PDB file of C-alpha atoms in Angstrom:
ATOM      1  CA  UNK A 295      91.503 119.531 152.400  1.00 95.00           C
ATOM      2  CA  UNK A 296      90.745 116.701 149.883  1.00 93.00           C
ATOM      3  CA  UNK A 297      87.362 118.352 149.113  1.00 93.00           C
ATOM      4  CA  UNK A 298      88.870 121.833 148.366  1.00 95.00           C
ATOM      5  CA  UNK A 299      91.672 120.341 146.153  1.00 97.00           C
ATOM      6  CA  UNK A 300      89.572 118.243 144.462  1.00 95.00           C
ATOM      7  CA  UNK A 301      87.317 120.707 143.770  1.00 94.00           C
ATOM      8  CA  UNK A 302      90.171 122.917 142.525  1.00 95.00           C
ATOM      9  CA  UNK A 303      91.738 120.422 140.235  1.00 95.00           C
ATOM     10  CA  UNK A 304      88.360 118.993 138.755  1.00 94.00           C
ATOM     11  CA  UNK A 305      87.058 122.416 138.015  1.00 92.00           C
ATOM     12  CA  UNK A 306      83.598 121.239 137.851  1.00 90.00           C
ATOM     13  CA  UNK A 307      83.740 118.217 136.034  1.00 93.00           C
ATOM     14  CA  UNK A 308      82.735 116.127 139.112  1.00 92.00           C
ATOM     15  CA  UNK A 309      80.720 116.867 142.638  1.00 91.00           C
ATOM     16  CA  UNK A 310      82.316 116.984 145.662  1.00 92.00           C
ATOM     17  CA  UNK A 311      80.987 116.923 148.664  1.00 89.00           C
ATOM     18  CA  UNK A 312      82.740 116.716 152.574  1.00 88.00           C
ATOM     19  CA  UNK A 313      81.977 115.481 155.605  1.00 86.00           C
ATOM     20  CA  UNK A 314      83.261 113.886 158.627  1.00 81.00           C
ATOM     21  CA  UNK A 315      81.854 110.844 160.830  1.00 79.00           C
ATOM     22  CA  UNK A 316      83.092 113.112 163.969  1.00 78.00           C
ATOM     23  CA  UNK A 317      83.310 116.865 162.691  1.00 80.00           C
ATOM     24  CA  UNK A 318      85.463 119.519 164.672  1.00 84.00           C
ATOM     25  CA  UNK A 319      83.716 122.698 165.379  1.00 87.00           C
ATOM     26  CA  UNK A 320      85.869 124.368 163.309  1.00 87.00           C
ATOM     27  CA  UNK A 321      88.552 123.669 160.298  1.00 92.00           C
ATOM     28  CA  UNK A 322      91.919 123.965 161.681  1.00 92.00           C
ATOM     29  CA  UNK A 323      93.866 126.795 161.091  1.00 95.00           C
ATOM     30  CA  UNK A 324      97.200 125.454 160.289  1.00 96.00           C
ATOM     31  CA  UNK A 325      94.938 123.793 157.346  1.00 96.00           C
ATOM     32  CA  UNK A 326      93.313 127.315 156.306  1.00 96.00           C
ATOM     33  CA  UNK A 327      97.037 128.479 155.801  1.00 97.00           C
ATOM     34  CA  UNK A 328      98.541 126.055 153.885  1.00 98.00           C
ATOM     35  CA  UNK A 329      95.502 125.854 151.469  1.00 97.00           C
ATOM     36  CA  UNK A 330      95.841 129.438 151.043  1.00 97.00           C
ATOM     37  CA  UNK A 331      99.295 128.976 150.292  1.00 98.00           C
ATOM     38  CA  UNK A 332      97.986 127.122 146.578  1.00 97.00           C
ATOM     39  CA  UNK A 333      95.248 129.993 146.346  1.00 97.00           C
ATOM     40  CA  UNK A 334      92.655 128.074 148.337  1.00 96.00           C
ATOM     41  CA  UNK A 335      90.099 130.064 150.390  1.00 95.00           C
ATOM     42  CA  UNK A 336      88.827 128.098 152.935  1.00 94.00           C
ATOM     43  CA  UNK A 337      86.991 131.023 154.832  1.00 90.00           C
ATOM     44  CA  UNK A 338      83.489 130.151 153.772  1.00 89.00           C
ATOM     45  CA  UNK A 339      83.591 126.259 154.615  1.00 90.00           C
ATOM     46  CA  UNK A 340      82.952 124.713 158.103  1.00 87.00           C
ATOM     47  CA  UNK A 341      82.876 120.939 159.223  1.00 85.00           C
ATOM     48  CA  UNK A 342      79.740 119.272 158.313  1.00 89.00           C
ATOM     49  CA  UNK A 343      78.503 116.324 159.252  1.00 86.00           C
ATOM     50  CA  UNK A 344      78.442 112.682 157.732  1.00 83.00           C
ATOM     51  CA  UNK A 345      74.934 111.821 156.332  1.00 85.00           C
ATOM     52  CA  UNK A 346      73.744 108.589 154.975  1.00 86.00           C
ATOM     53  CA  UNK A 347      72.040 110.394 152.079  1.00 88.00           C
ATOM     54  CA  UNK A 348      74.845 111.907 151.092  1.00 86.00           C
ATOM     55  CA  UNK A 349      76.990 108.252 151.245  1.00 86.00           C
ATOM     56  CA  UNK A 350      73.965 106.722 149.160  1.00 88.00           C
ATOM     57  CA  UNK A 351      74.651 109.998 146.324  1.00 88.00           C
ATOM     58  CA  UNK A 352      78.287 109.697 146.162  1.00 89.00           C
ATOM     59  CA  UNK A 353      79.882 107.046 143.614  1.00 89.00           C
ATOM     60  CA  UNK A 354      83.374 106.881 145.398  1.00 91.00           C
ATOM     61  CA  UNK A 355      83.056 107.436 149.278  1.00 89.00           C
ATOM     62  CA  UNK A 356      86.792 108.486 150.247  1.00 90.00           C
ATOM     63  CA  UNK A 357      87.048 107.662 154.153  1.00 86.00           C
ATOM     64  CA  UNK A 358      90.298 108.530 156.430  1.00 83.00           C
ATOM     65  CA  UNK A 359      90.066 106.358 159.545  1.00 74.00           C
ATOM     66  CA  UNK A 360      86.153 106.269 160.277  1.00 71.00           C
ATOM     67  CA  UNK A 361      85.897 102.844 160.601  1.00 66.00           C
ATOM     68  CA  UNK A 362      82.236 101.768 161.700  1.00 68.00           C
ATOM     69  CA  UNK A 363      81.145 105.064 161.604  1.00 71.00           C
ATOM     70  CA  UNK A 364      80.790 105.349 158.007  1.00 76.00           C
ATOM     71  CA  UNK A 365      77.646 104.038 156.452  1.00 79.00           C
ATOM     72  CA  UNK A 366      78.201 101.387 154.291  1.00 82.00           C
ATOM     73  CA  UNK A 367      76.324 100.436 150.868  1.00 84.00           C
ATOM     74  CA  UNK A 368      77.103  97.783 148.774  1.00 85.00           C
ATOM     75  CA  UNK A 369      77.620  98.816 145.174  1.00 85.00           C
ATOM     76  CA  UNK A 370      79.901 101.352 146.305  1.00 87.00           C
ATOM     77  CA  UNK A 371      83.763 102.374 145.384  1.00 91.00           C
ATOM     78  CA  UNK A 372      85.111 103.033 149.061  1.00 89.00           C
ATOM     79  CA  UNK A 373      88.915 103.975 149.523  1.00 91.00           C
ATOM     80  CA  UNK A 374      89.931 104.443 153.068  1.00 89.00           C
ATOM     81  CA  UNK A 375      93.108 106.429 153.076  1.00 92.00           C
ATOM     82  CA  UNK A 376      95.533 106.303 155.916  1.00 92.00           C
ATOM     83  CA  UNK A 377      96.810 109.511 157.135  1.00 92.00           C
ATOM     84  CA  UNK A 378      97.932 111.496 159.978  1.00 92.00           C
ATOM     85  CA  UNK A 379      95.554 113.961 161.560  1.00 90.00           C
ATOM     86  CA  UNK A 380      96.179 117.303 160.737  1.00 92.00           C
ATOM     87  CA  UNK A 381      94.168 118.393 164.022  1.00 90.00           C
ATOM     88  CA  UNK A 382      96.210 120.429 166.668  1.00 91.00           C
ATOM     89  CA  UNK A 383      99.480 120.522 164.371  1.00 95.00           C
ATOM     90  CA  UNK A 384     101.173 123.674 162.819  1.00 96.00           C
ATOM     91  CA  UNK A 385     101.848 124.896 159.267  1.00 97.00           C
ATOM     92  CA  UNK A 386     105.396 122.716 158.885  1.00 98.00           C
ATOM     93  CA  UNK A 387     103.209 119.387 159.894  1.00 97.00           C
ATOM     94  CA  UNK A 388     100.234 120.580 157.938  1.00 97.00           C
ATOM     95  CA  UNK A 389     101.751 120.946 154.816  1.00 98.00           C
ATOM     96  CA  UNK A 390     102.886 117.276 154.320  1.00 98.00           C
ATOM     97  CA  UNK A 391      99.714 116.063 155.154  1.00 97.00           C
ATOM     98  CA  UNK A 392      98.296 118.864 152.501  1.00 97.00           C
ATOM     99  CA  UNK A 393     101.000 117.909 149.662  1.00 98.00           C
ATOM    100  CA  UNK A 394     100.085 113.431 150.355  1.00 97.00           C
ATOM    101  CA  UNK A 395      96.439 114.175 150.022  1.00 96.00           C
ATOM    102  CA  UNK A 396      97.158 116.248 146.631  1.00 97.00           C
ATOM    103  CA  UNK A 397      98.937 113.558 145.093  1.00 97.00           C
ATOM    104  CA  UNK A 398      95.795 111.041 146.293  1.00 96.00           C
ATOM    105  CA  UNK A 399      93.284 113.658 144.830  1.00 96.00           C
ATOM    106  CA  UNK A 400      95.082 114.127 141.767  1.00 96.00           C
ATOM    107  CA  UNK A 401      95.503 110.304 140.742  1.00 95.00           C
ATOM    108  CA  UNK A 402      91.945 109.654 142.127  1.00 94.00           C
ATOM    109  CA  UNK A 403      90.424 112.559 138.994  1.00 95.00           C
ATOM    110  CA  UNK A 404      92.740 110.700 136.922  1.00 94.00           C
ATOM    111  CA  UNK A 405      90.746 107.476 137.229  1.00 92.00           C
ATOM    112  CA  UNK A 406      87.431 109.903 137.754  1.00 91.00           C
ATOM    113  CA  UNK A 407      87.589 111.640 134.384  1.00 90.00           C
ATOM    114  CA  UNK A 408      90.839 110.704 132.205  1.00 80.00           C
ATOM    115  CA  UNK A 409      91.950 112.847 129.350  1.00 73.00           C
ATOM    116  CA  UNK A 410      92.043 112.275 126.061  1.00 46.00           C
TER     117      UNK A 410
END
């Protein structure tokens, strides 16, 4: 979700890329709904998994729980943000979860690329 929302709200102003240090088989379909409920499509994306290169090309490494899983590099921005697992949930417990990692996204391009 914070991929696809970032994505959205930088509209190509930064690079985004998504990964997971354990990735599901599949994204969650509770989480394809309520993205499509703000116009998202998730259809074409799939769980990928975390790579080291991909770490060493990012400038701010966004991790949610992955503790020593994550490759570390120093030089890096890392924010590690707490917050319940959408897996196995439903639309009503989805959409929280959607709406907190919004507002993280959101303040995060703010830093990214401010406005003038």
């Amino acid at each position: 979700m914070a991929a696809a929302l970032l994505d959205h709200h930088a509209a190509g102003r930064v690079t985004v890329r998504s990964a997971g240090s354990a990735p599901a088989e599949s994204i969650n379909p509770a989480v394809r709904e309520v993205m499509g409920e703000l116009g998202l499509d998730l259809s074409k994306e799939f769980p990928k998994p975390l790579t080291t290169e991909a770490v060493q090309a990012a400038d701010v490494v966004i991790t949610m729980g992955c503790g020593d899983a994550c490759p570390v590099f120093p030089g890096k921005r890392y924010l590690d943000w707490q917050l319940d697992d959408p897996a196995g949930r439903g639309v009503d417990d989805v959409r929280p979860i959607r709406d907190d990692i919004d507002r993280r996204v959101r303040a995060l391009l703010a830093e990214l690329v401010p406005t003038a």
